[in-house]
GROMACS .gro file of C-alpha atoms in nm:
model
  160
    1MET     CA    1   2.619   0.921   9.342
    2VAL     CA    2   2.934   1.131   9.362
    3ASP     CA    3   3.143   1.131   9.679
    4ILE     CA    4   3.343   1.453   9.707
    5HIS     CA    5   3.687   1.394   9.853
    6GLU     CA    6   4.005   1.591   9.810
    7VAL     CA    7   4.268   1.483   9.558
    8LYS     CA    8   4.598   1.459   9.744
    9ARG     CA    9   4.957   1.427   9.628
   10LEU     CA   10   5.067   1.096   9.776
   11ARG     CA   11   5.387   1.079   9.973
   12ILE     CA   12   5.647   0.826   9.871
   13ASN     CA   13   5.668   0.618  10.186
   14PHE     CA   14   5.603   0.264  10.305
   15LYS     CA   15   5.238   0.335  10.395
   16THR     CA   16   5.160   0.454  10.040
   17LEU     CA   17   5.339   0.158   9.884
   18GLU     CA   18   5.144  -0.082  10.104
   19GLU     CA   19   4.821   0.088   9.994
   20PHE     CA   20   4.922   0.040   9.628
   21GLU     CA   21   4.921  -0.337   9.680
   22ASN     CA   22   4.538  -0.319   9.680
   23PHE     CA   23   4.535  -0.203   9.317
   24ARG     CA   24   4.528  -0.441   9.022
   25GLU     CA   25   4.788  -0.234   8.837
   26TYR     CA   26   5.041  -0.277   9.120
   27GLY     CA   27   5.366  -0.363   8.951
   28LEU     CA   28   5.731  -0.310   8.880
   29GLN     CA   29   5.733   0.067   8.927
   30GLU     CA   30   5.603   0.042   9.282
   31LEU     CA   31   5.823  -0.256   9.363
   32SER     CA   32   6.132  -0.065   9.249
   33MET     CA   33   6.021   0.233   9.460
   34LYS     CA   34   5.989   0.002   9.758
   35GLU     CA   35   6.343  -0.125   9.702
   36ASP     CA   36   6.470   0.233   9.673
   37LEU     CA   37   6.300   0.320   9.999
   38GLN     CA   38   6.453   0.022  10.174
   39GLY     CA   39   6.797   0.116  10.038
   40ASN     CA   40   6.785   0.478  10.153
   41MET     CA   41   6.503   0.658  10.326
   42ILE     CA   42   6.358   0.921  10.093
   43ASP     CA   43   6.223   1.240  10.247
   44ASN     CA   44   5.852   1.190  10.316
   45ASP     CA   45   5.770   1.512  10.130
   46SER     CA   46   5.957   1.428   9.807
   47GLU     CA   47   5.797   1.534   9.482
   48SER     CA   48   5.573   1.239   9.411
   49PRO     CA   49   5.408   1.171   9.074
   50PHE     CA   50   5.124   0.989   9.252
   51TYR     CA   51   4.789   1.143   9.342
   52GLY     CA   52   4.502   0.975   9.518
   53VAL     CA   53   4.161   1.004   9.674
   54TYR     CA   54   4.088   0.864  10.018
   55TYR     CA   55   3.750   0.742  10.137
   56GLY     CA   56   3.790   0.774  10.511
   57ASP     CA   57   4.145   0.651  10.567
   58LYS     CA   58   4.144   0.410  10.270
   59LEU     CA   59   4.312   0.498   9.939
   60VAL     CA   60   4.038   0.414   9.686
   61ALA     CA   61   4.162   0.583   9.366
   62ARG     CA   62   4.502   0.678   9.233
   63MET     CA   63   4.691   0.802   8.927
   64SER     CA   64   5.045   0.887   8.822
   65LEU     CA   65   5.090   1.228   8.666
   66TYR     CA   66   5.421   1.321   8.505
   67LYS     CA   67   5.505   1.661   8.362
   68VAL     CA   68   5.677   1.633   8.024
   69GLY     CA   69   5.883   1.921   7.886
   70ALA     CA   70   5.793   2.103   7.564
   71LYS     CA   71   6.109   1.983   7.389
   72TYR     CA   72   5.965   1.626   7.403
   73ASP     CA   73   5.616   1.726   7.288
   74ARG     CA   74   5.509   1.533   6.976
   75TYR     CA   75   5.136   1.563   7.045
   76PHE     CA   76   5.027   1.926   7.083
   77GLU     CA   77   5.029   2.241   6.869
   78PRO     CA   78   5.178   2.471   6.977
   79ALA     CA   79   5.445   2.245   7.132
   80GLN     CA   80   5.445   2.291   7.509
   81ASP     CA   81   5.482   2.125   7.849
   82TYR     CA   82   5.207   1.869   7.909
   83TYR     CA   83   5.105   1.604   8.162
   84GLU     CA   84   5.114   1.232   8.099
   85LEU     CA   85   4.855   1.048   8.306
   86TRP     CA   86   4.925   0.680   8.392
   87LYS     CA   87   4.780   0.415   8.619
   88LEU     CA   88   4.442   0.575   8.679
   89GLU     CA   89   4.263   0.315   8.884
   90VAL     CA   90   3.970   0.299   9.125
   91LEU     CA   91   3.926   0.004   9.359
   92GLU     CA   92   3.642  -0.224   9.245
   93HIS     CA   93   3.400  -0.149   9.533
   94TYR     CA   94   3.436   0.228   9.478
   95LYS     CA   95   3.378   0.242   9.101
   96GLY     CA   96   3.088   0.450   8.971
   97ARG     CA   97   3.114   0.711   9.248
   98GLY     CA   98   3.306   0.975   9.053
   99PHE     CA   99   3.653   0.912   9.201
  100GLY     CA  100   3.815   0.855   8.859
  101LYS     CA  101   3.650   1.170   8.720
  102GLN     CA  102   3.774   1.363   9.021
  103LEU     CA  103   4.134   1.261   8.949
  104VAL     CA  104   4.101   1.345   8.578
  105ASP     CA  105   3.944   1.682   8.661
  106TYR     CA  106   4.236   1.754   8.892
  107ALA     CA  107   4.487   1.682   8.611
  108LYS     CA  108   4.290   1.908   8.373
  109SER     CA  109   4.275   2.185   8.635
  110LEU     CA  110   4.653   2.223   8.615
  111GLY     CA  111   4.600   2.405   8.283
  112LEU     CA  112   4.830   2.206   8.055
  113PRO     CA  113   4.731   1.949   7.791
  114VAL     CA  114   4.699   1.593   7.923
  115LYS     CA  115   4.792   1.273   7.737
  116THR     CA  116   4.705   0.920   7.839
  117ASN     CA  117   4.692   0.576   7.680
  118ALA     CA  118   4.351   0.413   7.674
  119ARG     CA  119   4.384   0.052   7.787
  120GLN     CA  120   4.159  -0.238   7.870
  121ARG     CA  121   3.867  -0.109   7.664
  122SER     CA  122   3.861   0.226   7.848
  123ASP     CA  123   3.807   0.442   7.535
  124SER     CA  124   3.450   0.536   7.633
  125PHE     CA  125   3.564   0.653   7.980
  126TRP     CA  126   3.827   0.885   7.830
  127GLU     CA  127   3.581   1.021   7.573
  128LYS     CA  128   3.331   1.089   7.853
  129MET     CA  129   3.610   1.281   8.033
  130GLY     CA  130   3.654   1.509   7.728
  131PHE     CA  131   3.961   1.334   7.582
  132GLU     CA  132   4.001   1.270   7.209
  133PRO     CA  133   4.190   0.995   7.027
  134LEU     CA  134   4.488   1.117   6.826
  135THR     CA  135   4.552   1.031   6.464
  136TYR     CA  136   4.764   0.717   6.499
  137ASP     CA  137   5.129   0.769   6.399
  138THR     CA  138   5.335   0.448   6.375
  139GLN     CA  139   5.665   0.628   6.447
  140ARG     CA  140   5.537   0.818   6.750
  141ASP     CA  141   5.277   0.588   6.904
  142ARG     CA  142   5.441   0.244   6.872
  143GLY     CA  143   5.138   0.040   6.971
  144GLU     CA  144   5.004   0.291   7.223
  145ASN     CA  145   4.649   0.418   7.204
  146PRO     CA  146   4.696   0.790   7.287
  147TYR     CA  147   4.404   1.001   7.405
  148VAL     CA  148   4.449   1.369   7.482
  149TRP     CA  149   4.269   1.656   7.646
  150PHE     CA  150   4.319   1.993   7.480
  151PRO     CA  151   4.293   2.314   7.680
  152LYS     CA  152   4.160   2.617   7.492
  153GLY     CA  153   4.388   2.728   7.207
  154VAL     CA  154   4.567   2.393   7.176
  155LYS     CA  155   4.520   2.142   6.893
  156GLU     CA  156   4.673   1.819   6.767
  157GLN     CA  157   5.028   1.833   6.633
  158LYS     CA  158   5.010   1.675   6.287
  159PRO     CA  159   5.283   1.419   6.209
  160GLU     CA  160   5.530   1.530   5.943
   0.00000   0.00000   0.00000
């Protein structure tokens, strides 16, 4: 069963940070954001790297999506801007309903290549989402497990 809900850019505010506490991957990044917020109130409409899906008024799925400039691209040919997807997580009781796929589809809809790191035995999920593992490069990957999604006309940048 797939619940269709809109993917929303999450505002950086206290309500969002409180909602993040429900996720297993809640950690240092959010805690430092909370400290920043307490130190000086950030505009509620700031450019946030966080996106989420609400079920009713409950945040049930979220991801971080950072745009990386072409000059830092060591993954795609031709070298170009791309998105790095982090902290994709769906709350336990909402898994299997398509919320994670919805977030990934949103990232892919932006038209740039997408890179992520498969963790916690999630390789099969990323492969089902159309991502491919990269040829491991010890200099570039340093223990990461990079998976990428290639838009049309883009291929893997081969290590030198």
